[in-house]
């Protein structure tokens, strides 16, 4: 039974049950059923006597059928029936009804006099996941089956009919929308010009070719694509190349006969570059800040120690405030005229002083040397039976020279209780060294000493049982193990 559309406002015929069933599903079950029948018959024929085996076999077949149902992900929803044919399944009834109602109202608007008769029905059903569709897909299937002609407004560009929209207002909106999209970013538009001659024509076109304003703008932007070549570079994917060329990945693969998405660097692909149907020239005034980069001056300074650089003046970019008129042709800048340059500030030169003065011998090198020649470690750093040892003891003959472990300033030279005669050097980098139990001191407090310079001689003064050097390295006041430094 068929319904005439005219006069039927809700559009969807809910009363008539469709006779069409969902074929694929039926076929599957029918096939399983017949397979089961055939096979079991065969089985029973072959092993008639063995009833037990036959029951086992049937149980297996049923289990298999149940698994098949579970695997195929049966979903509960609605079957959409169009002109007595099931065209797909949806999970949402209401939104599908809305989408279909829109088609009915389109038919009434555009083809009230056409004798179009269609039926649709949405009824509860179950089907495998894969047969479910969105309401838009359902609407598209229905539209594709409606090939009636409707009154429309054709947009004619340079004498050629390019696209059709509902009416002249929508054509205006599409052209204006396209122009607006060619302005690109900020600025005061001075002039917009379309090179091509545009005319509107009342025309009759197939219902489905009438574009929405949005789709018309997209079409104007370049549905008619010219083909080009693209060479694959590192980091490219089909997706990124597609984005760049306004092509879906599927189409890119089809055009190039690819069956995998794997690309090699250097591959040459055929691509289509979107070619806009209209050439829009936009002139606009823009304002922006132009930066004038600062210069850097290096000055050699003999008062500064070698290896030390000092920025004595921080650099700063200068600024100009620019007013310019730019010309864009389909968003590509083709011309820029600077109208006005307002100078905001000059750049400030950066000055870096580079030290050339050789380092004094008495400056710390940052690396410690052994304070004695020869001898042996008579007591190591750290825990020992007589308590924590704050340095290393080197035993060697009385009067042997003691050398400064690194350059620095002598901060103590004299008697210091249990340490006996002692020297302390501050190296100026957070480190101090200490030399104890000396027999004689060779430098006085306040003196600058170079690394390796003789500062004292080995003795056994203070709390000592024999000639040795007690040597300490202190970092910011903490005792360090000298063995880790040389
Ligand atoms: Zn010691």
Tab-separated table of C-alpha atoms in Angstrom, residues 105-451:
chain	number	residue	atom	x	y	z
A	105	UNK	CA	8.436	19.162	4.262
A	106	UNK	CA	11.028	19.767	1.527
A	107	UNK	CA	8.883	17.832	-0.911
A	108	UNK	CA	5.851	19.897	0.052
A	109	UNK	CA	7.792	23.121	-0.310
A	110	UNK	CA	9.540	22.370	-3.559
A	111	UNK	CA	7.296	19.970	-5.339
A	112	UNK	CA	3.743	20.481	-4.097
A	113	UNK	CA	2.366	19.677	-7.520
A	114	UNK	CA	4.486	16.639	-8.241
A	115	UNK	CA	2.760	13.372	-7.771
A	116	UNK	CA	5.344	11.958	-5.408
A	117	UNK	CA	4.266	8.998	-3.395
A	118	UNK	CA	6.554	7.470	-0.846
A	119	UNK	CA	6.093	5.512	2.328
A	120	UNK	CA	8.296	5.350	5.360
A	121	UNK	CA	8.013	3.411	8.558
A	122	UNK	CA	10.126	3.080	11.672
A	123	UNK	CA	9.468	-0.082	13.655
A	124	UNK	CA	11.173	-1.871	16.522
A	125	UNK	CA	13.700	-4.424	15.394
A	126	UNK	CA	17.032	-6.047	16.156
A	127	UNK	CA	20.043	-6.259	13.870
A	128	UNK	CA	23.820	-6.651	14.008
A	129	UNK	CA	25.746	-3.483	14.867
A	130	UNK	CA	27.130	-3.091	11.367
A	131	UNK	CA	23.682	-2.437	9.855
A	132	UNK	CA	23.012	0.571	12.090
A	133	UNK	CA	23.151	4.024	10.506
A	134	UNK	CA	22.929	7.631	11.603
A	135	UNK	CA	19.763	9.611	10.850
A	136	UNK	CA	21.779	11.699	8.337
A	137	UNK	CA	22.816	8.554	6.469
A	138	UNK	CA	19.206	7.373	6.432
A	139	UNK	CA	18.034	10.766	5.128
A	140	UNK	CA	20.709	10.661	2.418
A	141	UNK	CA	19.575	7.219	1.250
A	142	UNK	CA	15.994	8.457	0.974
A	143	UNK	CA	17.030	11.662	-0.805
A	144	UNK	CA	19.135	9.692	-3.270
A	145	UNK	CA	15.931	7.861	-4.247
A	146	UNK	CA	14.007	11.066	-4.824
A	147	UNK	CA	14.936	12.316	-8.242
A	148	UNK	CA	12.155	14.836	-8.769
A	149	UNK	CA	12.905	18.306	-10.058
A	150	UNK	CA	12.428	21.393	-7.957
A	151	UNK	CA	12.482	25.141	-8.510
A	152	UNK	CA	15.806	26.531	-7.437
A	153	UNK	CA	18.154	29.447	-7.910
A	154	UNK	CA	21.130	28.555	-10.055
A	155	UNK	CA	24.347	30.504	-9.586
A	156	UNK	CA	25.899	31.210	-12.955
A	157	UNK	CA	29.580	32.168	-12.934
A	158	UNK	CA	30.980	33.667	-16.130
A	159	UNK	CA	28.103	32.203	-18.088
A	160	UNK	CA	28.412	28.708	-16.626
A	161	UNK	CA	25.869	27.245	-14.220
A	162	UNK	CA	27.934	26.093	-11.254
A	163	UNK	CA	25.559	25.342	-8.408
A	164	UNK	CA	22.004	25.618	-7.185
A	165	UNK	CA	20.528	26.849	-3.931
A	166	UNK	CA	16.925	27.275	-2.772
A	167	UNK	CA	16.402	30.882	-3.760
A	168	UNK	CA	18.030	34.241	-4.530
A	169	UNK	CA	18.346	35.127	-0.825
A	170	UNK	CA	20.298	31.977	-0.187
A	171	UNK	CA	22.411	32.627	-3.274
A	172	UNK	CA	23.210	36.107	-1.880
A	173	UNK	CA	24.033	34.573	1.484
A	174	UNK	CA	26.368	32.046	-0.150
A	175	UNK	CA	28.202	34.681	-2.211
A	176	UNK	CA	28.451	37.020	0.797
A	177	UNK	CA	29.621	34.137	2.989
A	178	UNK	CA	32.291	33.291	0.462
A	179	UNK	CA	33.435	36.932	0.272
A	180	UNK	CA	33.555	37.162	4.080
A	181	UNK	CA	35.698	34.063	4.233
A	182	UNK	CA	38.185	35.788	1.921
A	183	UNK	CA	38.793	38.729	4.281
A	184	UNK	CA	41.004	36.704	6.608
A	185	UNK	CA	41.748	38.053	10.074
A	186	UNK	CA	41.716	41.584	11.390
A	187	UNK	CA	41.734	44.795	9.441
A	188	UNK	CA	39.488	47.477	8.045
A	189	UNK	CA	38.117	46.295	4.708
A	190	UNK	CA	38.464	48.995	2.055
A	191	UNK	CA	37.240	47.080	-0.938
A	192	UNK	CA	36.076	43.607	-1.954
A	193	UNK	CA	35.917	42.697	-5.594
A	194	UNK	CA	34.870	39.507	-7.329
A	195	UNK	CA	36.555	39.104	-10.671
A	196	UNK	CA	33.986	36.782	-12.190
A	197	UNK	CA	30.573	37.802	-13.426
A	198	UNK	CA	27.854	36.305	-11.216
A	199	UNK	CA	24.242	35.874	-12.284
A	200	UNK	CA	21.282	34.153	-10.706
A	201	UNK	CA	18.906	32.122	-12.802
A	202	UNK	CA	15.596	30.555	-11.887
A	203	UNK	CA	16.020	26.913	-12.728
A	204	UNK	CA	14.622	23.466	-12.156
A	205	UNK	CA	17.104	20.964	-10.785
A	206	UNK	CA	17.081	17.501	-9.261
A	207	UNK	CA	16.032	17.837	-5.607
A	208	UNK	CA	19.285	16.459	-4.189
A	209	UNK	CA	21.494	18.926	-6.056
A	210	UNK	CA	20.079	21.933	-4.165
A	211	UNK	CA	22.822	22.958	-1.752
A	212	UNK	CA	22.529	24.525	1.665
A	213	UNK	CA	24.200	27.932	2.029
A	214	UNK	CA	27.010	26.284	3.978
A	215	UNK	CA	27.631	23.636	1.318
A	216	UNK	CA	27.379	26.251	-1.425
A	217	UNK	CA	30.203	28.244	0.232
A	218	UNK	CA	32.317	25.080	0.440
A	219	UNK	CA	31.632	24.321	-3.214
A	220	UNK	CA	32.599	27.849	-4.231
A	221	UNK	CA	35.865	27.312	-2.355
A	222	UNK	CA	36.951	24.564	-4.639
A	223	UNK	CA	35.010	21.427	-5.199
A	224	UNK	CA	36.384	21.490	-8.719
A	225	UNK	CA	39.896	20.443	-8.010
A	226	UNK	CA	42.852	20.490	-10.352
A	227	UNK	CA	45.223	17.590	-10.143
A	228	UNK	CA	48.826	17.956	-9.041
A	229	UNK	CA	51.739	15.927	-7.698
A	230	UNK	CA	53.060	15.722	-4.196
A	231	UNK	CA	56.407	14.262	-3.089
A	232	UNK	CA	56.349	12.606	0.337
A	233	UNK	CA	58.779	14.099	2.870
A	234	UNK	CA	59.744	12.946	6.365
A	235	UNK	CA	56.881	13.131	8.849
A	236	UNK	CA	54.124	13.013	6.227
A	237	UNK	CA	51.100	10.806	6.641
A	238	UNK	CA	48.221	10.253	4.231
A	239	UNK	CA	46.142	12.176	6.718
A	240	UNK	CA	48.458	15.215	6.822
A	241	UNK	CA	48.780	15.261	3.026
A	242	UNK	CA	44.989	15.019	2.784
A	243	UNK	CA	44.493	17.950	5.151
A	244	UNK	CA	46.991	20.031	3.202
A	245	UNK	CA	45.289	19.298	-0.091
A	246	UNK	CA	41.724	19.299	1.170
A	247	UNK	CA	41.286	15.626	0.248
A	248	UNK	CA	39.845	12.814	2.356
A	249	UNK	CA	42.331	9.986	3.007
A	250	UNK	CA	40.062	7.468	1.219
A	251	UNK	CA	40.015	9.553	-1.916
A	252	UNK	CA	43.779	10.058	-1.781
A	253	UNK	CA	44.249	6.267	-1.570
A	254	UNK	CA	41.783	5.618	-4.373
A	255	UNK	CA	43.314	8.250	-6.655
A	256	UNK	CA	46.761	6.712	-6.153
A	257	UNK	CA	45.682	3.065	-6.130
A	258	UNK	CA	47.083	2.565	-2.625
A	259	UNK	CA	45.964	-0.376	-0.529
A	260	UNK	CA	47.898	0.523	2.608
A	261	UNK	CA	48.526	3.796	4.394
A	262	UNK	CA	52.263	3.151	4.427
A	263	UNK	CA	54.285	5.827	2.664
A	264	UNK	CA	57.973	6.039	1.721
A	265	UNK	CA	59.907	9.286	1.679
A	266	UNK	CA	60.192	10.339	-1.954
A	267	UNK	CA	56.936	8.670	-3.077
A	268	UNK	CA	55.102	10.858	-5.573
A	269	UNK	CA	51.358	11.050	-5.019
A	270	UNK	CA	48.641	12.473	-7.228
A	271	UNK	CA	46.740	15.142	-5.351
A	272	UNK	CA	44.021	17.606	-6.229
A	273	UNK	CA	44.351	21.198	-5.190
A	274	UNK	CA	41.100	22.956	-4.514
A	275	UNK	CA	40.481	25.660	-7.091
A	276	UNK	CA	38.022	28.298	-5.958
A	277	UNK	CA	35.244	29.135	-8.401
A	278	UNK	CA	35.528	32.807	-7.593
A	279	UNK	CA	38.506	35.133	-7.451
A	280	UNK	CA	37.979	37.528	-4.582
A	281	UNK	CA	40.338	40.465	-4.196
A	282	UNK	CA	40.238	42.095	-0.771
A	283	UNK	CA	41.963	45.365	0.044
A	284	UNK	CA	42.248	46.085	3.725
A	285	UNK	CA	44.067	48.389	6.081
A	286	UNK	CA	45.969	46.715	8.871
A	287	UNK	CA	47.990	47.945	11.843
A	288	UNK	CA	50.821	46.084	13.455
A	289	UNK	CA	53.979	46.524	15.471
A	290	UNK	CA	57.210	45.953	13.605
A	291	UNK	CA	60.211	45.064	15.739
A	292	UNK	CA	63.657	46.452	14.960
A	293	UNK	CA	66.150	43.881	16.227
A	294	UNK	CA	68.898	45.159	18.522
A	295	UNK	CA	72.596	44.796	17.804
A	296	UNK	CA	75.078	43.132	20.086
A	297	UNK	CA	78.458	44.719	20.721
A	298	UNK	CA	81.328	42.794	22.273
A	299	UNK	CA	83.988	44.780	24.075
A	300	UNK	CA	87.247	43.153	25.157
A	301	UNK	CA	88.051	44.169	28.706
A	302	UNK	CA	91.565	43.707	30.098
A	303	UNK	CA	90.332	44.441	33.618
A	304	UNK	CA	88.093	41.381	33.498
A	305	UNK	CA	89.567	37.946	34.047
A	306	UNK	CA	89.711	35.682	31.013
A	307	UNK	CA	86.669	33.395	30.845
A	308	UNK	CA	84.397	35.968	32.471
A	309	UNK	CA	81.778	37.739	30.306
A	310	UNK	CA	79.631	40.494	31.667
A	311	UNK	CA	76.527	42.008	30.046
A	312	UNK	CA	76.776	45.675	30.927
A	313	UNK	CA	73.803	46.750	28.823
A	314	UNK	CA	70.766	44.587	28.105
A	315	UNK	CA	69.587	44.667	24.475
A	316	UNK	CA	66.065	45.731	23.602
A	317	UNK	CA	64.230	45.642	20.278
A	318	UNK	CA	63.043	48.887	18.782
A	319	UNK	CA	59.413	49.265	17.657
A	320	UNK	CA	57.578	50.854	14.766
A	321	UNK	CA	53.801	51.034	14.567
A	322	UNK	CA	52.886	50.361	10.962
A	323	UNK	CA	49.730	51.111	9.023
A	324	UNK	CA	49.598	49.295	5.704
A	325	UNK	CA	47.147	48.421	2.972
A	326	UNK	CA	47.342	44.793	1.939
A	327	UNK	CA	45.811	43.151	-1.087
A	328	UNK	CA	44.661	39.554	-0.724
A	329	UNK	CA	43.593	37.444	-3.673
A	330	UNK	CA	41.711	34.430	-2.325
A	331	UNK	CA	43.501	34.994	0.993
A	332	UNK	CA	46.986	35.053	-0.571
A	333	UNK	CA	48.751	38.361	-0.008
A	334	UNK	CA	49.794	39.830	-3.336
A	335	UNK	CA	50.697	43.373	-2.356
A	336	UNK	CA	51.473	45.507	0.696
A	337	UNK	CA	51.772	49.278	0.736
A	338	UNK	CA	53.059	50.894	3.935
A	339	UNK	CA	50.944	53.998	4.509
A	340	UNK	CA	52.431	55.202	7.743
A	341	UNK	CA	55.296	54.314	10.061
A	342	UNK	CA	55.081	55.669	13.549
A	343	UNK	CA	58.415	55.292	15.261
A	344	UNK	CA	57.851	54.152	18.837
A	345	UNK	CA	61.379	53.513	20.065
A	346	UNK	CA	64.937	52.846	18.934
A	347	UNK	CA	66.572	49.536	19.612
A	348	UNK	CA	68.971	49.445	22.534
A	349	UNK	CA	72.324	47.880	21.783
A	350	UNK	CA	73.388	44.944	23.936
A	351	UNK	CA	76.910	45.376	25.299
A	352	UNK	CA	78.876	42.375	26.466
A	353	UNK	CA	82.326	42.851	28.018
A	354	UNK	CA	84.647	39.936	27.421
A	355	UNK	CA	87.479	39.449	29.927
A	356	UNK	CA	91.025	39.220	28.565
A	357	UNK	CA	93.053	39.538	31.780
A	358	UNK	CA	95.012	36.338	32.440
A	359	UNK	CA	93.987	34.520	35.608
A	360	UNK	CA	96.444	35.129	38.476
A	361	UNK	CA	98.512	32.088	39.454
A	362	UNK	CA	97.094	32.366	42.957
A	363	UNK	CA	93.519	32.001	41.729
A	364	UNK	CA	91.838	28.677	42.408
A	365	UNK	CA	91.945	26.319	39.426
A	366	UNK	CA	88.980	24.395	40.805
A	367	UNK	CA	91.015	21.173	40.880
A	368	UNK	CA	92.925	20.033	43.942
A	369	UNK	CA	96.393	18.511	43.848
A	370	UNK	CA	98.152	16.220	46.368
A	371	UNK	CA	99.651	18.416	49.102
A	372	UNK	CA	102.803	16.243	49.497
A	373	UNK	CA	105.178	14.167	47.384
A	374	UNK	CA	105.544	10.522	48.402
A	375	UNK	CA	104.542	9.284	51.849
A	376	UNK	CA	101.601	7.000	52.530
A	377	UNK	CA	98.108	7.280	53.940
A	378	UNK	CA	98.425	6.418	57.597
A	379	UNK	CA	94.796	7.201	58.384
A	380	UNK	CA	91.938	7.570	55.912
A	381	UNK	CA	88.974	9.939	56.022
A	382	UNK	CA	85.826	9.036	57.916
A	383	UNK	CA	84.937	6.698	60.794
A	384	UNK	CA	87.721	5.045	62.700
A	385	UNK	CA	88.147	3.587	66.209
A	386	UNK	CA	89.204	6.913	67.684
A	387	UNK	CA	86.148	8.720	66.262
A	388	UNK	CA	85.364	10.503	63.009
A	389	UNK	CA	88.451	11.554	61.057
A	390	UNK	CA	87.904	14.895	59.343
A	391	UNK	CA	90.786	14.548	56.875
A	392	UNK	CA	93.511	12.272	55.553
A	393	UNK	CA	96.798	11.636	57.342
A	394	UNK	CA	99.887	11.284	55.174
A	395	UNK	CA	102.911	9.865	56.975
A	396	UNK	CA	106.275	11.015	55.581
A	397	UNK	CA	109.627	12.166	56.780
A	398	UNK	CA	110.048	15.152	59.060
A	399	UNK	CA	110.692	18.421	57.171
A	400	UNK	CA	109.229	17.299	53.820
A	401	UNK	CA	107.606	20.261	51.959
A	402	UNK	CA	103.815	20.748	52.030
A	403	UNK	CA	102.282	22.272	48.875
A	404	UNK	CA	99.115	24.361	48.499
A	405	UNK	CA	96.501	21.943	47.087
A	406	UNK	CA	95.050	24.792	44.963
A	407	UNK	CA	95.516	28.540	44.642
A	408	UNK	CA	93.962	30.826	47.262
A	409	UNK	CA	94.474	33.137	50.219
A	410	UNK	CA	96.072	32.015	53.484
A	411	UNK	CA	93.494	32.760	56.169
A	412	UNK	CA	95.361	31.199	59.091
A	413	UNK	CA	99.026	30.548	59.729
A	414	UNK	CA	99.981	29.736	63.320
A	415	UNK	CA	99.414	27.478	66.327
A	416	UNK	CA	95.964	25.928	66.704
A	417	UNK	CA	95.731	23.631	69.749
A	418	UNK	CA	95.601	19.913	68.825
A	419	UNK	CA	96.355	20.803	65.144
A	420	UNK	CA	99.742	22.213	66.233
A	421	UNK	CA	101.195	24.536	63.599
A	422	UNK	CA	98.545	24.865	60.953
A	423	UNK	CA	97.823	26.588	57.634
A	424	UNK	CA	94.323	27.278	56.317
A	425	UNK	CA	93.723	28.444	52.736
A	426	UNK	CA	90.464	29.888	51.400
A	427	UNK	CA	90.152	29.116	47.660
A	428	UNK	CA	87.354	31.628	47.080
A	429	UNK	CA	85.015	29.071	45.473
A	430	UNK	CA	83.419	27.690	48.617
A	431	UNK	CA	86.392	25.474	49.378
A	432	UNK	CA	88.966	25.680	52.168
A	433	UNK	CA	91.961	23.415	52.759
A	434	UNK	CA	93.737	22.843	56.055
A	435	UNK	CA	97.261	21.533	56.694
A	436	UNK	CA	98.140	20.526	60.323
A	437	UNK	CA	100.964	19.262	62.621
A	438	UNK	CA	103.572	21.225	60.630
A	439	UNK	CA	107.110	21.659	61.909
A	440	UNK	CA	107.507	25.030	60.237
A	441	UNK	CA	105.234	27.472	58.388
A	442	UNK	CA	106.445	29.130	55.162
A	443	UNK	CA	103.638	31.657	54.510
A	444	UNK	CA	101.882	34.147	56.711
A	445	UNK	CA	98.178	34.882	57.012
A	446	UNK	CA	96.778	37.129	54.281
A	447	UNK	CA	99.215	35.900	51.642
A	448	UNK	CA	97.997	34.722	48.253
A	449	UNK	CA	99.470	31.382	47.270
A	450	UNK	CA	99.569	29.505	43.972
A	451	UNK	CA	98.688	25.856	43.546
